[in-house]
PDB file of C-alpha atoms and ligand atoms in Angstrom:
ATOM      1  CA  MET A 271      -7.295  70.639  25.038  1.00 41.00           C
ATOM      2  CA  ARG A 272      -7.158  74.363  25.732  1.00 47.00           C
ATOM      3  CA  ARG A 273      -9.129  76.321  23.130  1.00 49.00           C
ATOM      4  CA  ASN A 274      -7.208  78.924  21.264  1.00 51.00           C
ATOM      5  CA  THR A 275      -8.267  82.353  22.436  1.00 56.00           C
ATOM      6  CA  LEU A 276      -7.065  84.179  19.328  1.00 70.00           C
ATOM      7  CA  LEU A 277      -9.763  84.677  16.725  1.00 78.00           C
ATOM      8  CA  ARG A 278      -9.390  83.249  13.275  1.00 80.00           C
ATOM      9  CA  ALA A 279      -8.762  85.795  10.565  1.00 79.00           C
ATOM     10  CA  SER A 280     -11.188  86.354   7.709  1.00 79.00           C
ATOM     11  CA  ARG A 281     -10.586  84.430   4.507  1.00 81.00           C
ATOM     12  CA  ARG A 282      -9.380  87.652   2.891  1.00 82.00           C
ATOM     13  CA  ILE A 283      -6.722  88.241   5.556  1.00 79.00           C
ATOM     14  CA  ALA A 284      -5.685  84.580   5.428  1.00 79.00           C
ATOM     15  CA  ALA A 285      -5.262  84.761   1.650  1.00 82.00           C
ATOM     16  CA  ARG A 286      -3.258  87.992   2.008  1.00 81.00           C
ATOM     17  CA  ALA A 287      -0.965  86.305   4.549  1.00 77.00           C
ATOM     18  CA  ARG A 288      -0.360  83.365   2.218  1.00 77.00           C
ATOM     19  CA  ASP A 289       0.306  85.678  -0.749  1.00 81.00           C
ATOM     20  CA  ALA A 290       2.813  87.704   1.255  1.00 78.00           C
ATOM     21  CA  TRP A 291       4.635  84.504   2.150  1.00 74.00           C
ATOM     22  CA  ARG A 292       4.715  83.350  -1.491  1.00 77.00           C
ATOM     23  CA  ARG A 293       6.123  86.670  -2.710  1.00 81.00           C
ATOM     24  CA  THR A 294       9.373  86.013  -0.837  1.00 85.00           C
ATOM     25  CA  TRP A 295      10.048  82.985  -3.028  1.00 90.00           C
ATOM     26  CA  ARG A 296      13.149  83.078  -5.326  1.00 91.00           C
ATOM     27  CA  LYS A 297      12.620  81.546  -8.747  1.00 92.00           C
ATOM     28  CA  GLY A 298      15.175  79.215 -10.293  1.00 92.00           C
ATOM     29  CA  VAL A 299      17.046  76.259  -8.850  1.00 95.00           C
ATOM     30  CA  ARG A 300      20.447  77.348  -7.525  1.00 96.00           C
ATOM     31  CA  ILE A 301      23.143  74.662  -7.376  1.00 98.00           C
ATOM     32  CA  LYS A 302      25.585  75.045  -4.445  1.00 98.00           C
ATOM     33  CA  SER A 303      29.298  74.306  -4.646  1.00 98.00           C
ATOM     34  CA  PRO A 304      30.878  71.978  -2.053  1.00 97.00           C
ATOM     35  CA  GLU A 305      32.353  75.105  -0.421  1.00 98.00           C
ATOM     36  CA  GLU A 306      28.929  76.702  -0.176  1.00 98.00           C
ATOM     37  CA  ILE A 307      27.466  73.511   1.251  1.00 98.00           C
ATOM     38  CA  ALA A 308      30.245  73.546   3.869  1.00 98.00           C
ATOM     39  CA  ILE A 309      29.154  77.048   4.909  1.00 98.00           C
ATOM     40  CA  MET A 310      25.533  75.915   5.011  1.00 98.00           C
ATOM     41  CA  ARG A 311      26.606  73.073   7.300  1.00 98.00           C
ATOM     42  CA  GLN A 312      28.092  75.665   9.678  1.00 98.00           C
ATOM     43  CA  ALA A 313      24.859  77.654   9.534  1.00 98.00           C
ATOM     44  CA  GLY A 314      22.973  74.422  10.159  1.00 98.00           C
ATOM     45  CA  ARG A 315      25.086  73.547  13.158  1.00 98.00           C
ATOM     46  CA  ILE A 316      24.483  76.942  14.785  1.00 98.00           C
ATOM     47  CA  ASN A 317      20.787  76.518  14.040  1.00 98.00           C
ATOM     48  CA  ALA A 318      20.883  73.071  15.670  1.00 98.00           C
ATOM     49  CA  LEU A 319      22.576  74.496  18.771  1.00 98.00           C
ATOM     50  CA  ALA A 320      19.820  77.114  19.054  1.00 98.00           C
ATOM     51  CA  LEU A 321      17.100  74.480  18.660  1.00 98.00           C
ATOM     52  CA  GLN A 322      18.803  72.232  21.211  1.00 98.00           C
ATOM     53  CA  ALA A 323      18.901  75.062  23.755  1.00 98.00           C
ATOM     54  CA  VAL A 324      15.216  75.745  23.152  1.00 98.00           C
ATOM     55  CA  ARG A 325      14.338  72.066  23.464  1.00 98.00           C
ATOM     56  CA  GLU A 326      16.097  71.875  26.833  1.00 98.00           C
ATOM     57  CA  ALA A 327      14.152  74.932  28.061  1.00 98.00           C
ATOM     58  CA  ILE A 328      10.694  73.651  27.099  1.00 98.00           C
ATOM     59  CA  ARG A 329       8.726  72.860  30.251  1.00 98.00           C
ATOM     60  CA  PRO A 330       5.422  73.828  31.865  1.00 98.00           C
ATOM     61  CA  GLY A 331       5.390  77.505  32.889  1.00 98.00           C
ATOM     62  CA  VAL A 332       7.846  78.823  30.326  1.00 98.00           C
ATOM     63  CA  SER A 333       6.605  81.457  27.877  1.00 98.00           C
ATOM     64  CA  THR A 334       7.173  81.168  24.163  1.00 98.00           C
ATOM     65  CA  ALA A 335       8.886  84.586  24.292  1.00 98.00           C
ATOM     66  CA  GLU A 336      11.468  83.166  26.717  1.00 98.00           C
ATOM     67  CA  LEU A 337      12.217  80.370  24.241  1.00 98.00           C
ATOM     68  CA  ASP A 338      12.646  82.950  21.513  1.00 98.00           C
ATOM     69  CA  ALA A 339      15.208  84.893  23.573  1.00 98.00           C
ATOM     70  CA  ILE A 340      17.197  81.707  24.156  1.00 98.00           C
ATOM     71  CA  ALA A 341      17.408  80.923  20.439  1.00 98.00           C
ATOM     72  CA  GLU A 342      18.413  84.460  19.504  1.00 98.00           C
ATOM     73  CA  GLU A 343      21.167  84.508  22.129  1.00 98.00           C
ATOM     74  CA  VAL A 344      22.709  81.279  20.818  1.00 98.00           C
ATOM     75  CA  ILE A 345      22.587  82.395  17.191  1.00 98.00           C
ATOM     76  CA  ARG A 346      24.136  85.811  17.855  1.00 98.00           C
ATOM     77  CA  ARG A 347      26.801  84.365  20.170  1.00 98.00           C
ATOM     78  CA  HIS A 348      28.035  82.348  17.178  1.00 98.00           C
ATOM     79  CA  GLY A 349      28.272  85.409  14.944  1.00 98.00           C
ATOM     80  CA  ALA A 350      25.154  84.501  12.984  1.00 98.00           C
ATOM     81  CA  LYS A 351      21.779  86.186  12.446  1.00 98.00           C
ATOM     82  CA  PRO A 352      18.215  84.960  12.897  1.00 98.00           C
ATOM     83  CA  ALA A 353      16.725  84.323   9.467  1.00 98.00           C
ATOM     84  CA  PHE A 354      13.104  84.743  10.516  1.00 97.00           C
ATOM     85  CA  LYS A 355      13.394  88.106  12.292  1.00 97.00           C
ATOM     86  CA  GLY A 356      12.081  90.786   9.947  1.00 95.00           C
ATOM     87  CA  TYR A 357      11.132  88.173   7.334  1.00 94.00           C
ATOM     88  CA  PRO A 358       8.610  89.733   4.928  1.00 90.00           C
ATOM     89  CA  GLY A 359       4.981  88.739   5.333  1.00 89.00           C
ATOM     90  CA  PRO A 360       1.756  90.551   6.115  1.00 88.00           C
ATOM     91  CA  TYR A 361       4.179  92.487   8.362  1.00 92.00           C
ATOM     92  CA  PRO A 362       7.815  91.624   9.165  1.00 94.00           C
ATOM     93  CA  PHE A 363       8.047  88.532  11.362  1.00 95.00           C
ATOM     94  CA  PRO A 364       8.906  89.825  14.850  1.00 97.00           C
ATOM     95  CA  ALA A 365      10.955  86.940  16.303  1.00 98.00           C
ATOM     96  CA  THR A 366      13.844  84.484  15.902  1.00 98.00           C
ATOM     97  CA  ILE A 367      11.768  81.310  16.134  1.00 98.00           C
ATOM     98  CA  THR A 368       8.208  80.323  15.449  1.00 98.00           C
ATOM     99  CA  VAL A 369       6.534  78.427  18.277  1.00 98.00           C
ATOM    100  CA  CYS A 370       3.344  76.465  17.689  1.00 98.00           C
ATOM    101  CA  ILE A 371       1.315  74.751  20.389  1.00 98.00           C
ATOM    102  CA  ASN A 372      -1.137  71.897  19.717  1.00 98.00           C
ATOM    103  CA  GLU A 373      -3.470  72.967  16.857  1.00 97.00           C
ATOM    104  CA  GLU A 374      -1.024  75.655  15.697  1.00 97.00           C
ATOM    105  CA  LEU A 375       0.857  74.289  12.687  1.00 97.00           C
ATOM    106  CA  VAL A 376       3.440  76.865  11.582  1.00 97.00           C
ATOM    107  CA  HIS A 377       4.416  80.551  11.902  1.00 96.00           C
ATOM    108  CA  GLY A 378       3.317  80.980  15.543  1.00 97.00           C
ATOM    109  CA  ILE A 379       4.595  84.244  17.041  1.00 97.00           C
ATOM    110  CA  PRO A 380       6.357  83.956  20.429  1.00 98.00           C
ATOM    111  CA  ARG A 381       4.577  85.946  23.167  1.00 97.00           C
ATOM    112  CA  GLU A 382       5.189  86.772  26.821  1.00 97.00           C
ATOM    113  CA  ASP A 383       1.652  85.648  27.673  1.00 96.00           C
ATOM    114  CA  ARG A 384       1.762  82.348  25.807  1.00 97.00           C
ATOM    115  CA  ILE A 385       2.684  79.834  28.505  1.00 98.00           C
ATOM    116  CA  ILE A 386       3.527  76.199  27.815  1.00 98.00           C
ATOM    117  CA  GLN A 387       1.536  73.662  29.803  1.00 98.00           C
ATOM    118  CA  GLU A 388       1.862  70.013  30.751  1.00 98.00           C
ATOM    119  CA  GLY A 389       0.437  67.837  27.977  1.00 97.00           C
ATOM    120  CA  ASP A 390       1.055  70.345  25.172  1.00 98.00           C
ATOM    121  CA  ILE A 391       2.885  69.462  22.001  1.00 98.00           C
ATOM    122  CA  VAL A 392       5.207  72.262  20.956  1.00 98.00           C
ATOM    123  CA  SER A 393       6.718  72.851  17.511  1.00 98.00           C
ATOM    124  CA  VAL A 394       9.722  75.112  17.169  1.00 98.00           C
ATOM    125  CA  ASP A 395      11.028  76.267  13.793  1.00 98.00           C
ATOM    126  CA  CYS A 396      14.248  78.249  13.480  1.00 98.00           C
ATOM    127  CA  GLY A 397      16.350  79.725  10.684  1.00 98.00           C
ATOM    128  CA  THR A 398      19.927  80.987  10.847  1.00 98.00           C
ATOM    129  CA  ILE A 399      21.943  83.112   8.424  1.00 98.00           C
ATOM    130  CA  TYR A 400      25.705  82.594   8.521  1.00 98.00           C
ATOM    131  CA  LYS A 401      28.179  84.005   6.000  1.00 98.00           C
ATOM    132  CA  GLY A 402      25.298  84.762   3.652  1.00 98.00           C
ATOM    133  CA  PHE A 403      23.653  81.327   3.725  1.00 98.00           C
ATOM    134  CA  VAL A 404      20.489  80.155   5.460  1.00 98.00           C
ATOM    135  CA  ALA A 405      19.746  76.969   7.406  1.00 98.00           C
ATOM    136  CA  ASP A 406      16.203  76.029   8.412  1.00 98.00           C
ATOM    137  CA  ALA A 407      15.003  73.271  10.763  1.00 98.00           C
ATOM    138  CA  ALA A 408      12.127  72.411  13.077  1.00 98.00           C
ATOM    139  CA  PHE A 409      11.042  69.837  15.640  1.00 98.00           C
ATOM    140  CA  THR A 410       7.950  69.016  17.688  1.00 98.00           C
ATOM    141  CA  VAL A 411       8.141  67.744  21.252  1.00 98.00           C
ATOM    142  CA  GLY A 412       5.650  66.682  23.907  1.00 98.00           C
ATOM    143  CA  VAL A 413       5.624  68.387  27.318  1.00 98.00           C
ATOM    144  CA  GLY A 414       5.414  65.828  30.116  1.00 96.00           C
ATOM    145  CA  ASN A 415       2.623  63.320  29.682  1.00 96.00           C
ATOM    146  CA  ILE A 416       1.002  63.572  26.265  1.00 98.00           C
ATOM    147  CA  SER A 417      -1.846  61.534  24.809  1.00 97.00           C
ATOM    148  CA  PRO A 418      -1.176  58.349  22.827  1.00 98.00           C
ATOM    149  CA  LEU A 419      -2.575  60.134  19.756  1.00 98.00           C
ATOM    150  CA  ALA A 420      -0.141  63.025  20.195  1.00 98.00           C
ATOM    151  CA  ARG A 421       2.731  60.576  20.644  1.00 98.00           C
ATOM    152  CA  LYS A 422       1.809  58.754  17.471  1.00 98.00           C
ATOM    153  CA  LEU A 423       1.496  62.038  15.574  1.00 98.00           C
ATOM    154  CA  LEU A 424       5.010  63.097  16.596  1.00 98.00           C
ATOM    155  CA  GLN A 425       6.486  59.730  15.699  1.00 98.00           C
ATOM    156  CA  VAL A 426       4.780  59.488  12.305  1.00 98.00           C
ATOM    157  CA  THR A 427       5.694  63.062  11.352  1.00 98.00           C
ATOM    158  CA  GLU A 428       9.361  62.609  12.241  1.00 98.00           C
ATOM    159  CA  GLU A 429       9.461  59.267  10.414  1.00 98.00           C
ATOM    160  CA  ALA A 430       7.898  60.951   7.363  1.00 98.00           C
ATOM    161  CA  LEU A 431      10.716  63.496   7.352  1.00 98.00           C
ATOM    162  CA  TYR A 432      13.315  60.710   7.211  1.00 98.00           C
ATOM    163  CA  LYS A 433      11.342  58.863   4.501  1.00 98.00           C
ATOM    164  CA  GLY A 434      11.543  62.078   2.482  1.00 98.00           C
ATOM    165  CA  ILE A 435      15.240  62.591   3.195  1.00 98.00           C
ATOM    166  CA  GLN A 436      15.978  59.069   1.926  1.00 98.00           C
ATOM    167  CA  GLN A 437      14.674  60.136  -1.498  1.00 98.00           C
ATOM    168  CA  ALA A 438      16.928  63.218  -1.710  1.00 98.00           C
ATOM    169  CA  ARG A 439      19.409  61.649  -4.158  1.00 98.00           C
ATOM    170  CA  PRO A 440      20.663  62.571  -7.624  1.00 98.00           C
ATOM    171  CA  GLY A 441      18.333  61.226 -10.320  1.00 98.00           C
ATOM    172  CA  ARG A 442      15.262  61.132  -8.107  1.00 98.00           C
ATOM    173  CA  TYR A 443      12.554  63.797  -8.301  1.00 98.00           C
ATOM    174  CA  THR A 444      11.015  66.187  -5.811  1.00 98.00           C
ATOM    175  CA  GLY A 445       7.835  64.172  -6.385  1.00 98.00           C
ATOM    176  CA  ASP A 446       9.590  61.096  -4.975  1.00 98.00           C
ATOM    177  CA  ILE A 447      10.196  63.004  -1.738  1.00 98.00           C
ATOM    178  CA  SER A 448       6.628  64.323  -1.689  1.00 98.00           C
ATOM    179  CA  ALA A 449       5.109  60.899  -2.336  1.00 98.00           C
ATOM    180  CA  ALA A 450       7.226  59.201   0.335  1.00 98.00           C
ATOM    181  CA  ILE A 451       6.149  61.749   2.956  1.00 98.00           C
ATOM    182  CA  GLN A 452       2.493  61.617   1.958  1.00 98.00           C
ATOM    183  CA  ALA A 453       2.352  57.808   1.854  1.00 98.00           C
ATOM    184  CA  HIS A 454       3.792  57.449   5.334  1.00 98.00           C
ATOM    185  CA  VAL A 455       1.514  60.089   6.865  1.00 98.00           C
ATOM    186  CA  GLU A 456      -1.666  58.827   5.228  1.00 98.00           C
ATOM    187  CA  LYS A 457      -0.859  55.197   6.032  1.00 98.00           C
ATOM    188  CA  HIS A 458      -1.311  56.199   9.658  1.00 98.00           C
ATOM    189  CA  GLY A 459      -4.570  58.081   9.028  1.00 98.00           C
ATOM    190  CA  PHE A 460      -3.168  61.597   9.312  1.00 98.00           C
ATOM    191  CA  HIS A 461      -3.185  64.444   6.779  1.00 98.00           C
ATOM    192  CA  VAL A 462      -0.458  66.485   5.069  1.00 98.00           C
ATOM    193  CA  VAL A 463      -0.849  70.223   4.596  1.00 97.00           C
ATOM    194  CA  ARG A 464      -1.528  71.537   1.086  1.00 95.00           C
ATOM    195  CA  GLU A 465      -0.852  75.278   1.331  1.00 92.00           C
ATOM    196  CA  TYR A 466       2.707  75.173   2.700  1.00 94.00           C
ATOM    197  CA  THR A 467       5.676  73.266   1.294  1.00 96.00           C
ATOM    198  CA  GLY A 468       9.302  72.382   1.713  1.00 98.00           C
ATOM    199  CA  HIS A 469      11.661  74.416  -0.437  1.00 97.00           C
ATOM    200  CA  GLY A 470      15.069  74.940  -1.920  1.00 98.00           C
ATOM    201  CA  ILE A 471      17.331  76.944   0.384  1.00 98.00           C
ATOM    202  CA  GLY A 472      20.654  78.744   0.076  1.00 98.00           C
ATOM    203  CA  ARG A 473      21.317  82.469  -0.031  1.00 97.00           C
ATOM    204  CA  TRP A 474      17.550  82.814   0.332  1.00 96.00           C
ATOM    205  CA  MET A 475      15.368  80.931   2.740  1.00 96.00           C
ATOM    206  CA  HIS A 476      12.793  80.022   0.084  1.00 96.00           C
ATOM    207  CA  GLU A 477      14.147  79.103  -3.344  1.00 96.00           C
ATOM    208  CA  ASP A 478      12.943  76.798  -6.082  1.00 96.00           C
ATOM    209  CA  PRO A 479      12.119  73.983  -6.136  1.00 97.00           C
ATOM    210  CA  ALA A 480       9.032  73.763  -3.963  1.00 97.00           C
ATOM    211  CA  VAL A 481       8.815  70.367  -2.264  1.00 98.00           C
ATOM    212  CA  PRO A 482       5.171  69.712  -1.365  1.00 98.00           C
ATOM    213  CA  ASN A 483       4.288  67.092   1.220  1.00 98.00           C
ATOM    214  CA  PHE A 484       2.067  65.360  -1.334  1.00 98.00           C
ATOM    215  CA  GLY A 485       2.663  64.316  -4.917  1.00 98.00           C
ATOM    216  CA  GLU A 486       3.470  61.653  -7.476  1.00 98.00           C
ATOM    217  CA  PRO A 487       6.773  59.787  -7.833  1.00 98.00           C
ATOM    218  CA  GLY A 488       8.798  60.780 -10.892  1.00 98.00           C
ATOM    219  CA  THR A 489       7.251  64.255 -11.152  1.00 98.00           C
ATOM    220  CA  GLY A 490       8.556  67.722 -10.314  1.00 97.00           C
ATOM    221  CA  GLU A 491      12.205  68.738 -10.396  1.00 97.00           C
ATOM    222  CA  ARG A 492      14.915  66.185 -11.122  1.00 98.00           C
ATOM    223  CA  LEU A 493      17.402  66.214  -8.239  1.00 98.00           C
ATOM    224  CA  ARG A 494      21.045  67.019  -8.944  1.00 98.00           C
ATOM    225  CA  PRO A 495      24.162  67.147  -6.758  1.00 98.00           C
ATOM    226  CA  GLY A 496      24.463  70.568  -5.139  1.00 98.00           C
ATOM    227  CA  MET A 497      20.752  71.120  -4.643  1.00 98.00           C
ATOM    228  CA  VAL A 498      19.908  71.937  -1.039  1.00 98.00           C
ATOM    229  CA  LEU A 499      16.354  71.383   0.178  1.00 98.00           C
ATOM    230  CA  ALA A 500      14.490  72.168   3.372  1.00 98.00           C
ATOM    231  CA  LEU A 501      12.194  69.162   3.778  1.00 98.00           C
ATOM    232  CA  GLU A 502       9.379  69.688   6.223  1.00 98.00           C
ATOM    233  CA  PRO A 503       6.353  67.461   6.707  1.00 98.00           C
ATOM    234  CA  MET A 504       3.526  69.444   8.311  1.00 98.00           C
ATOM    235  CA  VAL A 505       0.962  66.962   9.538  1.00 98.00           C
ATOM    236  CA  LEU A 506      -2.567  67.367  10.907  1.00 98.00           C
ATOM    237  CA  VAL A 507      -4.634  64.781  12.754  1.00 98.00           C
ATOM    238  CA  GLY A 508      -8.152  65.636  11.590  1.00 97.00           C
ATOM    239  CA  THR A 509      -8.065  67.552   8.308  1.00 96.00           C
ATOM    240  CA  PRO A 510      -5.677  68.910   5.688  1.00 97.00           C
ATOM    241  CA  GLU A 511      -7.437  72.309   5.961  1.00 95.00           C
ATOM    242  CA  THR A 512      -5.770  75.244   7.681  1.00 95.00           C
ATOM    243  CA  GLU A 513      -6.749  78.733   8.788  1.00 94.00           C
ATOM    244  CA  VAL A 514      -4.767  81.805   9.770  1.00 93.00           C
ATOM    245  CA  LEU A 515      -5.268  83.621  13.082  1.00 93.00           C
ATOM    246  CA  GLU A 516      -5.937  87.352  13.358  1.00 91.00           C
ATOM    247  CA  ASP A 517      -2.251  87.994  14.024  1.00 93.00           C
ATOM    248  CA  GLU A 518      -1.983  87.216  10.259  1.00 92.00           C
ATOM    249  CA  TRP A 519       0.941  84.808  10.780  1.00 94.00           C
ATOM    250  CA  THR A 520      -0.130  81.849  12.908  1.00 95.00           C
ATOM    251  CA  VAL A 521      -1.455  78.942  10.835  1.00 95.00           C
ATOM    252  CA  VAL A 522      -3.774  76.517  12.676  1.00 96.00           C
ATOM    253  CA  SER A 523      -5.655  73.362  11.754  1.00 97.00           C
ATOM    254  CA  ALA A 524      -9.153  74.342  10.615  1.00 95.00           C
ATOM    255  CA  ASP A 525     -10.767  71.820  12.974  1.00 96.00           C
ATOM    256  CA  GLY A 526      -8.605  72.536  16.026  1.00 96.00           C
ATOM    257  CA  SER A 527      -6.977  69.101  15.860  1.00 97.00           C
ATOM    258  CA  LEU A 528      -3.344  68.501  16.795  1.00 98.00           C
ATOM    259  CA  THR A 529      -0.535  69.169  14.338  1.00 98.00           C
ATOM    260  CA  ALA A 530       3.197  68.457  14.114  1.00 98.00           C
ATOM    261  CA  HIS A 531       6.142  69.715  12.077  1.00 98.00           C
ATOM    262  CA  PHE A 532       9.667  68.385  11.600  1.00 98.00           C
ATOM    263  CA  GLU A 533      12.253  69.889   9.249  1.00 98.00           C
ATOM    264  CA  HIS A 534      15.858  69.487   8.183  1.00 98.00           C
ATOM    265  CA  THR A 535      17.978  71.261   5.591  1.00 98.00           C
ATOM    266  CA  VAL A 536      19.393  68.524   3.354  1.00 98.00           C
ATOM    267  CA  ALA A 537      22.053  68.611   0.618  1.00 98.00           C
ATOM    268  CA  VAL A 538      21.667  66.338  -2.409  1.00 98.00           C
ATOM    269  CA  THR A 539      25.120  64.867  -3.058  1.00 98.00           C
ATOM    270  CA  GLU A 540      26.604  62.029  -5.086  1.00 97.00           C
ATOM    271  CA  PHE A 541      27.200  60.309  -1.736  1.00 96.00           C
ATOM    272  CA  GLY A 542      23.516  60.518  -0.847  1.00 97.00           C
ATOM    273  CA  PRO A 543      21.481  62.897   1.273  1.00 98.00           C
ATOM    274  CA  GLN A 544      23.430  64.946   3.823  1.00 98.00           C
ATOM    275  CA  ILE A 545      21.556  66.558   6.685  1.00 98.00           C
ATOM    276  CA  LEU A 546      23.104  69.998   7.306  1.00 98.00           C
ATOM    277  CA  THR A 547      21.053  70.987  10.347  1.00 98.00           C
ATOM    278  CA  LYS A 548      22.460  68.678  12.988  1.00 95.00           C
ATOM    279  CA  LEU A 549      25.105  68.955  15.659  1.00 93.00           C
TER     280      LEU A 549
HETATM  281 MG1   MG B1283      11.500  76.130   8.970  1.00 60.60          MG
HETATM  282 MG1   MG B1284      11.385  75.756   5.834  1.00 60.60          MG
END
């Protein structure tokens, strides 16, 4: 695997980056009306169109900046706005999507000189604001021939997302989602991240409740109809530990091992979980 050429940031800078991210969090669970959920579904559909266009463009030789331009074009063409661009952090996030290759887990900044290669696994995360509401989703895909380990990682991480979604029902708890994700990931010998979590979502990208990828059933926030959650297993092959690169955004596995990330925005309804970020 290609070694990452960007240096890791000091612990102090990494802590500052994590604090900046946490400060954007809105306290208090906000219940959405059916009308608001309908708007979020529209936001989610535009977000899905952007992610689909990016997925189709991923191939050896393409830069992560080119992928970013594709996503932004789709979002703006539909009268929506990128949710990540300008998002507060150590400095405002400079792009529409985050792109993470191999050991990069989340928050990777698209760059002209970051070129995708055969055998890479590539995670793309995208957020869209439409009529005042945010949708947030992510996928990881292999480029050409990837290793059996990478293939298993992608499969297990995506399965873990759907195990979590199945728990997103009235009367269950955020801890039920967390435990379902963690159990599936650890059953296959992989690790879930500790420092970054799923989240409530609505008028703000990050709202209460936090939905960690680890936890105990029956704990946390009791789920009610009208809650909307971004569920997002972030999975690492070799360790749960992460570090932040000197760009102060990109989070990588501490041991350089492969990582994967899948995410959907999901409404809790009396009819069961409804995924809002699909076509
Ligand atoms: Mg996301
Ligand atoms: Mg998210």
